[in-house]
Short mmCIF file of C-alpha atoms in Angstrom, two decimals:
data_model
loop_
_atom_site.label_atom_id
_atom_site.label_comp_id
_atom_site.label_asym_id
_atom_site.label_seq_id
_atom_site.Cartn_x
_atom_site.Cartn_y
_atom_site.Cartn_z
CA MET F 1 -23.05 -14.04 27.82
CA ARG F 2 -20.79 -12.26 25.35
CA ARG F 3 -23.85 -11.61 23.13
CA LEU F 4 -25.55 -10.10 26.14
CA LEU F 5 -22.61 -7.90 26.85
CA LEU F 6 -22.45 -6.60 23.27
CA ALA F 7 -26.24 -6.09 23.21
CA LEU F 8 -26.09 -4.21 26.46
CA ALA F 9 -23.19 -2.04 25.04
CA PHE F 10 -25.15 -1.23 21.92
CA LEU F 11 -28.30 -0.37 23.95
CA LEU F 12 -26.28 2.03 26.13
CA LEU F 13 -24.64 3.63 23.05
CA ILE F 14 -28.04 4.12 21.37
CA ALA F 15 -29.52 5.52 24.60
CA SER F 16 -26.54 7.93 24.81
CA THR F 17 -26.95 9.04 21.28
CA LEU F 18 -30.75 9.53 21.71
CA ILE F 19 -30.25 11.65 24.87
CA GLY F 20 -27.25 13.44 23.38
CA LEU F 21 -29.16 14.47 20.31
CA THR F 22 -32.39 15.50 22.05
CA ARG F 23 -32.40 16.75 25.69
CA GLY F 24 -28.58 16.93 26.03
CA GLN F 25 -27.84 18.66 22.82
CA ILE F 26 -24.81 20.84 22.79
CA ASP F 27 -24.80 24.06 20.93
CA PRO F 28 -23.62 24.38 18.14
CA LEU F 29 -24.68 21.21 16.65
CA GLN F 30 -21.38 19.76 15.43
CA ARG F 31 -20.03 19.76 19.02
CA ASN F 32 -22.24 16.71 19.67
CA ILE F 33 -19.54 14.70 17.99
CA LEU F 34 -17.85 14.78 21.44
CA TYR F 35 -20.45 12.30 22.72
CA VAL F 36 -18.72 9.64 20.55
CA HIS F 37 -15.25 11.13 20.36
CA VAL F 38 -14.55 11.23 24.06
CA PRO F 39 -15.63 7.58 24.98
CA ASN F 40 -13.82 6.16 21.98
CA SER F 41 -10.66 8.10 22.86
CA VAL F 42 -10.80 6.81 26.41
CA CYS F 43 -11.22 3.30 25.09
CA ALA F 44 -8.29 3.67 22.72
CA LEU F 45 -6.06 4.44 25.71
CA LEU F 46 -7.59 1.78 27.88
CA CYS F 47 -6.91 -0.81 25.29
CA PHE F 48 -3.25 0.34 25.31
CA VAL F 49 -3.18 -0.42 28.97
CA VAL F 50 -4.66 -3.82 28.32
CA VAL F 51 -1.88 -4.49 25.84
CA LEU F 52 0.68 -3.42 28.33
CA VAL F 53 -0.79 -5.67 31.10
CA THR F 54 -1.23 -8.70 28.93
CA SER F 55 2.28 -8.22 27.44
CA VAL F 56 3.75 -8.14 30.82
CA GLY F 57 1.61 -11.09 31.79
CA TYR F 58 2.80 -13.04 28.77
CA LEU F 59 6.55 -12.42 29.48
CA ALA F 60 6.02 -13.29 33.11
CA THR F 61 3.99 -16.42 32.70
CA GLY F 62 4.57 -17.66 29.12
CA LYS F 63 0.82 -18.60 28.88
CA GLN F 64 -0.56 -18.23 25.39
CA THR F 65 -3.86 -16.83 26.48
CA TRP F 66 -2.13 -13.58 27.56
CA ASP F 67 -0.64 -13.26 24.09
CA LEU F 68 -3.97 -13.85 22.36
CA ALA F 69 -5.61 -11.25 24.66
CA ALA F 70 -2.82 -8.71 23.80
CA THR F 71 -3.61 -9.29 20.07
CA ALA F 72 -7.29 -8.82 20.72
CA ALA F 73 -6.68 -5.64 22.69
CA ALA F 74 -4.47 -4.28 20.00
CA GLU F 75 -7.02 -4.93 17.33
CA ALA F 76 -9.86 -3.40 19.31
CA GLY F 77 -7.50 -0.53 20.22
CA PHE F 78 -6.69 0.03 16.48
CA VAL F 79 -10.47 0.32 15.84
CA PHE F 80 -10.93 2.90 18.62
CA ALA F 81 -7.81 4.79 17.68
CA THR F 82 -9.14 4.99 14.11
CA ILE F 83 -12.37 6.39 15.37
CA LEU F 84 -10.50 8.75 17.78
CA ASN F 85 -8.61 10.31 14.94
CA ALA F 86 -11.43 10.30 12.35
CA THR F 87 -13.97 11.90 14.62
CA GLY F 88 -11.29 14.20 15.92
CA MET F 89 -10.42 15.38 12.43
CA ILE F 90 -14.12 15.87 11.53
CA PHE F 91 -14.65 17.90 14.73
CA SER F 92 -11.51 19.94 14.10
CA ARG F 93 -12.71 20.69 10.49
CA ALA F 94 -16.13 21.71 11.72
CA GLU F 95 -14.80 23.78 14.57
CA TRP F 96 -11.55 25.28 13.54
CA ASN F 97 -11.84 24.85 9.74
CA VAL F 98 -8.64 22.66 9.48
CA TRP F 99 -8.48 18.94 9.26
CA TRP F 100 -5.33 18.61 11.19
CA THR F 101 -2.76 20.87 12.95
CA PRO F 102 0.27 19.86 14.91
CA SER F 103 -0.94 20.51 18.43
CA PRO F 104 0.24 18.34 21.21
CA ARG F 105 -2.97 16.29 21.61
CA LEU F 106 -3.51 15.83 17.94
CA VAL F 107 0.14 14.70 17.44
CA THR F 108 0.00 12.21 20.31
CA SER F 109 -3.29 10.86 19.08
CA ALA F 110 -1.90 10.26 15.66
CA ILE F 111 1.12 8.60 17.19
CA LEU F 112 -1.23 6.30 19.16
CA TRP F 113 -2.82 5.20 15.87
CA PHE F 114 0.57 4.63 14.33
CA LEU F 115 1.65 2.47 17.28
CA TYR F 116 -1.44 0.18 16.95
CA ALA F 117 -0.88 -0.01 13.12
CA VAL F 118 2.77 -1.06 13.61
CA TYR F 119 1.95 -3.47 16.33
CA LEU F 120 -0.56 -5.25 14.08
CA ILE F 121 1.85 -5.28 11.10
CA LEU F 122 4.53 -6.74 13.36
CA ARG F 123 2.09 -9.41 14.41
CA VAL F 124 1.40 -10.66 10.95
CA SER F 125 4.99 -10.25 9.65
CA LEU F 126 6.80 -12.40 12.21
CA PRO F 127 7.30 -15.90 10.91
CA GLY F 128 8.31 -19.08 12.60
CA ALA F 129 7.86 -20.11 16.08
CA GLN F 130 4.70 -18.80 17.71
CA ARG F 131 6.40 -18.23 21.02
CA ARG F 132 9.17 -16.11 19.58
CA ALA F 133 6.76 -13.94 17.68
CA ALA F 134 4.63 -13.52 20.79
CA ARG F 135 7.65 -12.49 22.91
CA LEU F 136 8.67 -9.89 20.28
CA CYS F 137 5.19 -8.34 20.15
CA ALA F 138 5.13 -8.30 23.98
CA VAL F 139 8.42 -6.41 23.95
CA PHE F 140 7.13 -3.90 21.44
CA GLY F 141 3.94 -3.41 23.49
CA ILE F 142 5.89 -2.67 26.57
CA VAL F 143 8.40 -0.35 24.92
CA ALA F 144 5.58 1.40 23.07
CA PHE F 145 3.62 1.92 26.34
CA LEU F 146 6.67 3.41 28.10
CA ASP F 147 7.03 5.77 25.10
CA VAL F 148 3.70 7.09 24.05
CA PRO F 149 0.85 7.12 26.65
CA LEU F 150 3.21 8.97 29.05
CA VAL F 151 3.63 11.60 26.42
CA TYR F 152 -0.11 11.47 25.82
CA ILE F 153 -1.00 11.98 29.46
CA SER F 154 1.51 14.74 29.92
CA ALA F 155 0.05 16.47 26.92
CA ARG F 156 -3.20 16.93 28.91
CA PHE F 157 -1.55 19.47 31.12
CA ILE F 158 -0.36 21.77 28.29
CA PRO F 159 -2.21 24.72 26.97
CA ASP F 160 -3.64 23.61 23.64
CA ILE F 161 -6.13 24.33 20.99
CA HIS F 162 -7.76 21.12 22.07
CA ARG F 163 -9.61 21.58 25.30
CA PRO F 164 -9.19 18.68 27.71
CA ASN F 165 -12.79 18.76 28.91
CA PHE F 166 -15.98 20.52 28.31
CA SER F 167 -18.09 21.95 31.08
CA PHE F 168 -21.59 20.69 30.97
CA ASP F 169 -24.66 22.81 31.48
CA SER F 170 -27.23 20.13 32.28
CA THR F 171 -27.34 16.70 33.84
CA TRP F 172 -28.79 15.38 30.52
CA GLN F 173 -25.47 16.18 28.85
CA THR F 174 -23.44 14.52 31.61
CA ALA F 175 -25.88 11.51 31.42
CA ALA F 176 -25.45 11.12 27.71
CA LEU F 177 -21.60 11.18 27.92
CA MET F 178 -21.57 8.80 30.90
CA LEU F 179 -23.87 6.37 29.03
CA GLY F 180 -21.66 6.62 26.03
CA MET F 181 -18.60 6.06 28.13
CA ALA F 182 -20.08 3.00 29.78
CA GLY F 183 -21.42 1.62 26.50
CA THR F 184 -18.14 2.02 24.68
CA ILE F 185 -16.10 0.48 27.45
CA LEU F 186 -18.43 -2.47 27.57
CA LEU F 187 -18.14 -2.75 23.87
CA ALA F 188 -14.39 -2.76 24.15
CA ALA F 189 -14.51 -5.45 26.79
CA GLY F 190 -16.88 -7.55 24.70
CA LEU F 191 -14.76 -7.16 21.53
CA ILE F 192 -11.60 -8.20 23.38
CA TRP F 193 -13.26 -11.18 24.90
CA LEU F 194 -14.80 -12.33 21.71
CA ARG F 195 -11.66 -11.94 19.72
CA THR F 196 -9.49 -13.75 22.34
CA SER F 197 -11.76 -16.81 22.41
CA LEU F 198 -12.01 -16.76 18.68
CA LEU F 199 -8.17 -16.73 18.34
CA ARG F 200 -7.83 -19.49 20.93
CA ASP F 201 -10.37 -21.77 19.15
CA THR F 202 -8.78 -21.18 15.78
CA LEU F 203 -5.34 -22.02 17.17
CA LYS F 204 -6.59 -25.05 18.86
CA LEU F 205 -8.18 -26.29 15.74
CA GLU F 206 -5.00 -25.69 13.72
CA GLN F 207 -2.91 -27.52 16.25
CA GLU F 208 -5.29 -30.51 16.22
CA LEU F 209 -5.13 -30.54 12.32
CA LEU F 210 -1.41 -30.55 12.39
CA ARG F 211 -1.35 -33.54 14.61
CA MET P 1 -25.07 19.19 10.67
CA PHE P 2 -23.12 17.48 7.85
CA TYR P 3 -20.07 17.07 10.13
CA LEU P 4 -22.18 15.74 12.97
CA VAL P 5 -23.73 13.09 10.66
CA LEU P 6 -20.27 12.33 9.26
CA GLY P 7 -18.79 11.82 12.70
CA PHE P 8 -21.61 9.53 14.02
CA CYS P 9 -21.52 7.51 10.76
CA THR P 10 -17.78 6.99 11.03
CA VAL P 11 -18.15 5.59 14.53
CA TRP P 12 -20.92 3.13 13.65
CA VAL P 13 -19.25 2.11 10.45
CA CYS P 14 -16.01 1.40 12.21
CA HIS P 15 -17.64 -0.64 15.04
CA PHE P 16 -19.75 -2.61 12.72
CA ALA P 17 -16.93 -3.26 10.31
CA TYR P 18 -14.91 -4.79 13.10
CA LEU P 19 -17.75 -6.84 14.33
CA ALA P 20 -18.33 -8.03 10.74
CA VAL P 21 -14.75 -9.13 10.48
CA LEU P 22 -15.10 -11.07 13.75
CA ASP P 23 -18.36 -12.53 12.55
CA ARG P 24 -16.82 -13.81 9.34
CA GLN P 25 -13.94 -15.45 11.14
CA ALA P 26 -16.30 -17.05 13.59
CA THR P 27 -18.37 -18.45 10.73
CA GLN P 28 -15.25 -19.77 9.04
CA LEU P 29 -14.04 -21.45 12.21
CA ARG P 30 -17.47 -23.02 12.75
CA ARG P 31 -17.43 -24.34 9.17
CA ARG P 32 -14.00 -25.80 9.67
CA LEU P 33 -14.93 -27.44 12.92
CA GLU P 34 -18.02 -28.97 11.29
CA ALA P 35 -15.91 -30.21 8.37
CA ARG P 36 -13.56 -31.74 10.88
CA ALA P 37 -16.32 -33.42 12.82
CA ASN P 38 -17.72 -34.94 9.64
CA ALA P 39 -14.30 -36.01 8.41
CA THR P 40 -13.11 -37.77 11.68
CA PRO P 41 -15.21 -40.98 11.51
CA ASP P 42 -13.80 -41.78 8.07
CA ARG P 43 -10.22 -41.43 9.24
CA THR P 44 -10.43 -43.66 12.26
CA MET L 1 5.76 -11.13 -24.45
CA TRP L 2 2.49 -9.53 -23.36
CA LEU L 3 1.20 -12.81 -22.18
CA GLY L 4 4.25 -13.37 -19.98
CA LEU L 5 4.09 -9.75 -18.71
CA ARG L 6 0.40 -10.13 -17.85
CA ALA L 7 0.91 -13.39 -16.13
CA ILE L 8 3.71 -12.16 -13.83
CA LEU L 9 1.93 -8.91 -13.16
CA ILE L 10 -1.26 -10.68 -12.02
CA LYS L 11 0.74 -13.23 -10.05
CA ASP L 12 2.61 -10.51 -8.25
CA ILE L 13 -0.43 -8.53 -7.27
CA VAL L 14 -2.40 -11.53 -6.26
CA VAL L 15 0.43 -12.83 -4.07
CA GLU L 16 0.74 -9.44 -2.41
CA LEU L 17 -2.99 -9.13 -1.83
CA ARG L 18 -3.08 -12.68 -0.38
CA ALA L 19 -0.06 -12.39 1.82
CA ARG L 20 -0.61 -8.79 2.78
CA GLN L 21 2.93 -8.21 3.93
CA ALA L 22 4.56 -5.52 1.95
CA LEU L 23 1.63 -3.24 1.22
CA PRO L 24 0.59 -2.26 4.76
CA THR L 25 4.21 -1.75 5.66
CA MET L 26 4.70 0.44 2.73
CA VAL L 27 1.64 2.59 3.39
CA VAL L 28 2.47 3.02 7.09
CA LEU L 29 6.08 3.86 6.36
CA GLY L 30 4.98 6.47 3.86
CA MET L 31 2.56 7.98 6.35
CA LEU L 32 5.23 8.01 9.02
CA ILE L 33 7.74 9.79 6.89
CA VAL L 34 5.24 12.49 6.07
CA PHE L 35 4.19 12.79 9.63
CA ILE L 36 7.76 13.04 11.05
CA LEU L 37 8.62 15.63 8.41
CA ARG L 38 5.52 17.60 9.47
CA ILE L 39 6.50 17.54 13.22
CA ALA L 40 10.07 18.21 12.49
CA SER L 41 9.30 21.39 10.47
CA GLU L 42 6.47 23.01 12.22
CA SER L 43 6.84 25.92 9.96
CA ALA L 44 3.96 27.85 11.51
CA ALA L 45 6.02 28.37 14.66
CA ALA L 46 9.47 28.73 12.96
CA GLY L 47 8.54 30.86 9.89
CA GLY L 48 9.94 28.24 7.45
CA GLY L 49 13.15 28.66 5.47
CA ALA L 50 16.63 27.07 5.68
CA PRO L 51 16.85 26.37 9.46
CA VAL L 52 13.63 24.36 9.31
CA MET L 53 14.62 22.36 6.24
CA GLY L 54 18.08 21.90 7.79
CA ALA L 55 16.76 20.47 11.04
CA ALA L 56 14.34 18.18 9.31
CA ALA L 57 16.95 16.99 6.78
CA LEU L 58 19.45 16.30 9.64
CA TRP L 59 16.98 14.09 11.60
CA ILE L 60 15.66 12.35 8.63
CA ALA L 61 19.25 11.53 7.50
CA PHE L 62 20.15 10.26 10.89
CA LEU L 63 17.13 8.15 11.25
CA PHE L 64 17.56 6.36 7.99
CA SER L 65 21.30 5.97 8.08
CA GLY L 66 21.05 4.68 11.59
CA LEU L 67 18.43 2.21 10.40
CA LEU L 68 20.93 1.04 7.78
CA ALA L 69 23.66 0.50 10.30
CA GLN L 70 21.34 -1.30 12.73
CA GLU L 71 19.87 -3.58 10.15
CA ARG L 72 23.39 -4.83 9.46
CA SER L 73 24.32 -5.30 13.04
CA PHE L 74 22.54 -8.59 13.41
CA ALA L 75 22.28 -9.70 9.84
CA ALA L 76 25.91 -10.87 9.85
CA GLU L 77 25.29 -12.87 12.96
CA GLN L 78 22.34 -14.56 11.57
CA HIS L 79 24.14 -15.85 8.46
CA ASN L 80 26.47 -18.48 9.76
CA GLY L 81 24.66 -19.25 12.92
CA CYS L 82 26.92 -16.84 14.84
CA MET L 83 23.98 -15.78 16.88
CA ASP L 84 23.76 -19.10 18.53
CA GLY L 85 27.49 -19.11 19.31
CA LEU L 86 27.17 -15.59 20.78
CA LEU L 87 24.23 -16.86 23.00
CA LEU L 88 26.14 -19.82 24.14
CA ALA L 89 29.09 -17.62 25.24
CA PRO L 90 29.20 -17.05 29.03
CA LEU L 91 27.76 -13.52 28.74
CA ASP L 92 24.39 -12.20 29.68
CA ALA L 93 22.13 -10.88 26.91
CA GLY L 94 22.52 -7.33 28.34
CA THR L 95 26.26 -7.34 27.65
CA ILE L 96 25.79 -8.46 24.07
CA TYR L 97 23.12 -5.70 23.71
CA LEU L 98 25.48 -3.01 25.13
CA ALA L 99 28.31 -4.05 22.81
CA LYS L 100 26.12 -3.90 19.81
CA LEU L 101 24.69 -0.62 20.91
CA LEU L 102 28.12 0.96 21.34
CA ALA L 103 29.12 -0.20 17.89
CA ASN L 104 26.04 1.37 16.39
CA ILE L 105 26.57 4.62 18.26
CA ILE L 106 30.12 4.87 17.00
CA LEU L 107 29.10 4.22 13.44
CA LEU L 108 26.34 6.86 13.61
CA THR L 109 28.81 9.29 15.33
CA ILE L 110 31.25 9.00 12.34
CA PHE L 111 28.39 9.48 10.02
CA GLU L 112 27.30 12.57 11.80
CA ALA L 113 30.72 14.00 11.77
CA VAL L 114 30.56 13.99 8.04
CA VAL L 115 26.92 14.90 7.46
CA VAL L 116 26.42 17.64 10.03
CA PRO L 117 29.03 19.97 8.43
CA LEU L 118 27.52 19.20 5.01
CA VAL L 119 24.05 20.25 6.16
CA LEU L 120 25.40 23.36 7.79
CA ILE L 121 27.20 24.43 4.66
CA ALA L 122 24.40 23.38 2.31
CA PHE L 123 21.65 25.31 4.22
CA HIS L 124 23.95 28.30 5.30
CA LEU L 125 23.23 27.72 9.00
CA HIS L 126 24.81 29.52 11.85
CA VAL L 127 25.05 27.50 15.02
CA ALA L 128 24.57 29.21 18.45
CA GLY L 129 26.89 27.10 20.67
CA TRP L 130 28.68 24.07 19.35
CA GLY L 131 28.83 22.26 22.56
CA ARG L 132 25.09 22.36 22.73
CA LEU L 133 24.78 21.10 19.19
CA VAL L 134 27.06 18.17 19.94
CA THR L 135 24.98 17.35 23.03
CA VAL L 136 21.68 17.42 21.18
CA LEU L 137 23.09 15.33 18.38
CA LEU L 138 24.59 12.66 20.67
CA LEU L 139 21.34 12.38 22.63
CA GLY L 140 19.41 11.87 19.37
CA ASN L 141 22.08 9.34 18.35
CA LEU L 142 21.65 7.35 21.65
CA GLY L 143 17.87 7.30 21.25
CA ILE L 144 18.00 6.15 17.58
CA SER L 145 20.60 3.50 18.25
CA SER L 146 19.04 2.04 21.43
CA VAL L 147 15.67 1.30 19.88
CA GLY L 148 17.12 0.28 16.51
CA THR L 149 19.60 -2.19 18.10
CA LEU L 150 16.81 -3.86 20.11
CA PHE L 151 14.45 -4.31 17.27
CA SER L 152 17.04 -5.18 14.53
CA ALA L 153 17.64 -8.36 16.46
CA ALA L 154 13.91 -8.99 16.53
CA VAL L 155 13.06 -8.53 12.84
CA GLN L 156 15.95 -10.53 11.43
CA LEU L 157 13.91 -13.52 10.35
CA THR L 158 11.04 -11.59 8.65
CA ARG L 159 10.61 -11.21 4.93
CA THR L 160 10.13 -7.45 4.98
CA ARG L 161 13.13 -6.95 7.25
CA GLY L 162 14.25 -3.42 6.46
CA ALA L 163 10.85 -1.86 5.99
CA LEU L 164 9.60 -3.49 9.20
CA LEU L 165 12.53 -2.28 11.15
CA SER L 166 12.00 1.24 9.89
CA ILE L 167 8.32 1.44 10.82
CA VAL L 168 8.93 0.03 14.29
CA VAL L 169 11.85 2.30 14.97
CA LEU L 170 10.32 5.44 13.46
CA VAL L 171 6.96 5.03 15.34
CA LEU L 172 8.79 4.64 18.69
CA LEU L 173 11.15 7.62 18.00
CA MET L 174 8.41 9.92 16.73
CA PRO L 175 7.77 11.45 20.15
CA MET L 176 11.41 12.16 20.65
CA MET L 177 11.60 14.02 17.29
CA ILE L 178 9.46 16.93 18.75
CA PRO L 179 12.07 18.10 21.38
CA ALA L 180 14.94 17.09 18.99
CA SER L 181 13.68 19.29 16.29
CA PHE L 182 12.87 22.07 18.71
CA ALA L 183 16.38 21.94 20.11
CA LEU L 184 17.98 22.15 16.57
CA LEU L 185 15.79 24.99 15.57
CA VAL L 186 16.78 26.90 18.64
CA LEU L 187 20.36 26.28 17.85
CA PHE L 188 19.97 27.43 14.26
CA GLY L 189 18.35 30.58 15.50
CA ALA L 190 14.88 29.89 14.04
CA LEU L 191 13.10 29.71 17.41
CA PRO L 192 13.53 31.66 20.60
CA GLU L 193 14.99 29.82 23.59
CA ARG L 194 11.61 29.89 25.35
CA MET L 195 8.26 29.45 23.74
CA VAL L 196 4.73 29.93 24.89
CA GLY L 197 1.53 29.30 22.88
CA SER L 198 -0.30 26.21 21.79
CA GLY L 199 1.82 24.46 19.10
CA SER L 200 3.61 21.25 19.62
CA PHE L 201 6.81 23.14 19.97
CA ALA L 202 5.32 25.34 22.78
CA PHE L 203 4.70 21.89 24.37
CA VAL L 204 8.47 21.52 24.74
CA GLY L 205 8.82 25.01 26.11
CA SER L 206 12.51 25.84 26.33
CA PHE L 207 15.83 24.55 25.23
CA PRO L 208 16.85 22.97 28.57
CA ALA L 209 13.46 21.35 28.70
CA ALA L 210 14.03 19.89 25.20
CA VAL L 211 17.36 18.37 26.35
CA ALA L 212 15.64 17.04 29.42
CA TYR L 213 12.94 15.41 27.40
CA MET L 214 15.54 13.84 25.09
CA LEU L 215 17.51 12.57 28.13
CA ALA L 216 14.33 11.02 29.61
CA PHE L 217 13.50 9.31 26.29
CA ASP L 218 17.07 8.00 26.00
CA ALA L 219 17.10 6.72 29.57
CA VAL L 220 13.75 4.88 29.14
CA PHE L 221 14.71 3.44 25.73
CA THR L 222 18.17 2.27 26.77
CA VAL L 223 17.24 0.72 30.13
CA ALA L 224 14.13 -0.92 28.68
CA SER L 225 15.97 -2.31 25.62
CA TRP L 226 18.88 -3.52 27.86
CA LEU L 227 16.43 -5.42 30.06
CA LEU L 228 14.30 -6.78 27.34
CA PHE L 229 17.07 -7.81 24.92
CA GLY L 230 17.36 -11.23 26.48
CA VAL L 231 13.65 -11.92 25.85
CA VAL L 232 14.09 -11.01 22.20
CA VAL L 233 17.09 -13.11 21.26
CA GLU L 234 16.47 -16.27 23.31
CA GLU L 235 15.18 -19.06 21.20
#
């Protein structure tokens, strides 16, 4: 089932890339990066929402699965945020000839990456009781969400060097982007699912070994 | 062209790197489970 | 001697690579400092010079001194099991949090009273409106203290306590540093009261907007920390 999900995600991504680089090509060539940049950025934010929801869920119910899902979402989010910033920098270099400049969108994207990084460091640094560490991470997830994505979203409405959306000329281009979007979101869901069950099984094994 | 290729490569490298990490952990987990399954009869 | 040196060197590096505790924290802390300095001194908009340096110096000094005060605020309680006694007292966690927060704010205010004149003299800065300067500084103080107090309780038991607290607090305060730096730069006469364009300072827009942003951050941080503090300290 999970394999199927991941396989489907990769098929969609490959289809998106093929369409994007042939019929739906954007001129000039380097702008085609946006076919991967946009979906991955959306997923980086979506993962943050998942972290928020699972953190709240953990604090409300105290069930461990919520906590594991939050970890999984944060890890996947870190990967997507890394891609978001890396492709963003490459695009910016190709388009504006600078790797980075403090514009609202770029600053908030970098902050998003930092938040994921700090969340993951916090996760591995907290010793002792599992429950306490999980609660602390949940608190950080909630405070972080109150803080940054709100800024991130508000930054969309500000005039900026970074354009919020491109207007597409052909349906091929829209199709390529939509396929990429669907593929990346499926990939995110698959990764989070896979990671959650992996964490759960590892934990179960460790608990049995302790007994 | 260079930047386009660089961008796409970054994406695929990141995705597959994370998948590889997950895969390694899954393999480790399976190995430990098998080791445990083999060890249990002796202990009881 | 060489043998001992080599043995300890290899041991230290292997331990660090295995445990992977200090290194990521160090790296992220370094990146955060660079990044905050970059936001705080967007010289392209302000034209560089003493006001930019002064504003950046002020916020960096506040952030790190604040961290020092906050790190202390729960360390003492942890030592002799005082935290347990405090939690057993018939108080709700929110009250403990508010008391700790006020203590940290007062400490940081005393620190500001000394350091702000120093920065003003050292960088030859002229302030347009002392009342507004005090408002901005106090708002920054509240933001720094509220997040710091919450998480200093959280990271007490960790090995990399101070560094971990710094990265957690710095990353959460980073968005607030944009309007905070903007406000100081306006007060130091490096930026106009109102800005248009496409930089991250134009994002803030005007001095009243900067103060409003800081107020909003403070309100969110303080209320959220006050509500969540019980979750953090409960065993």
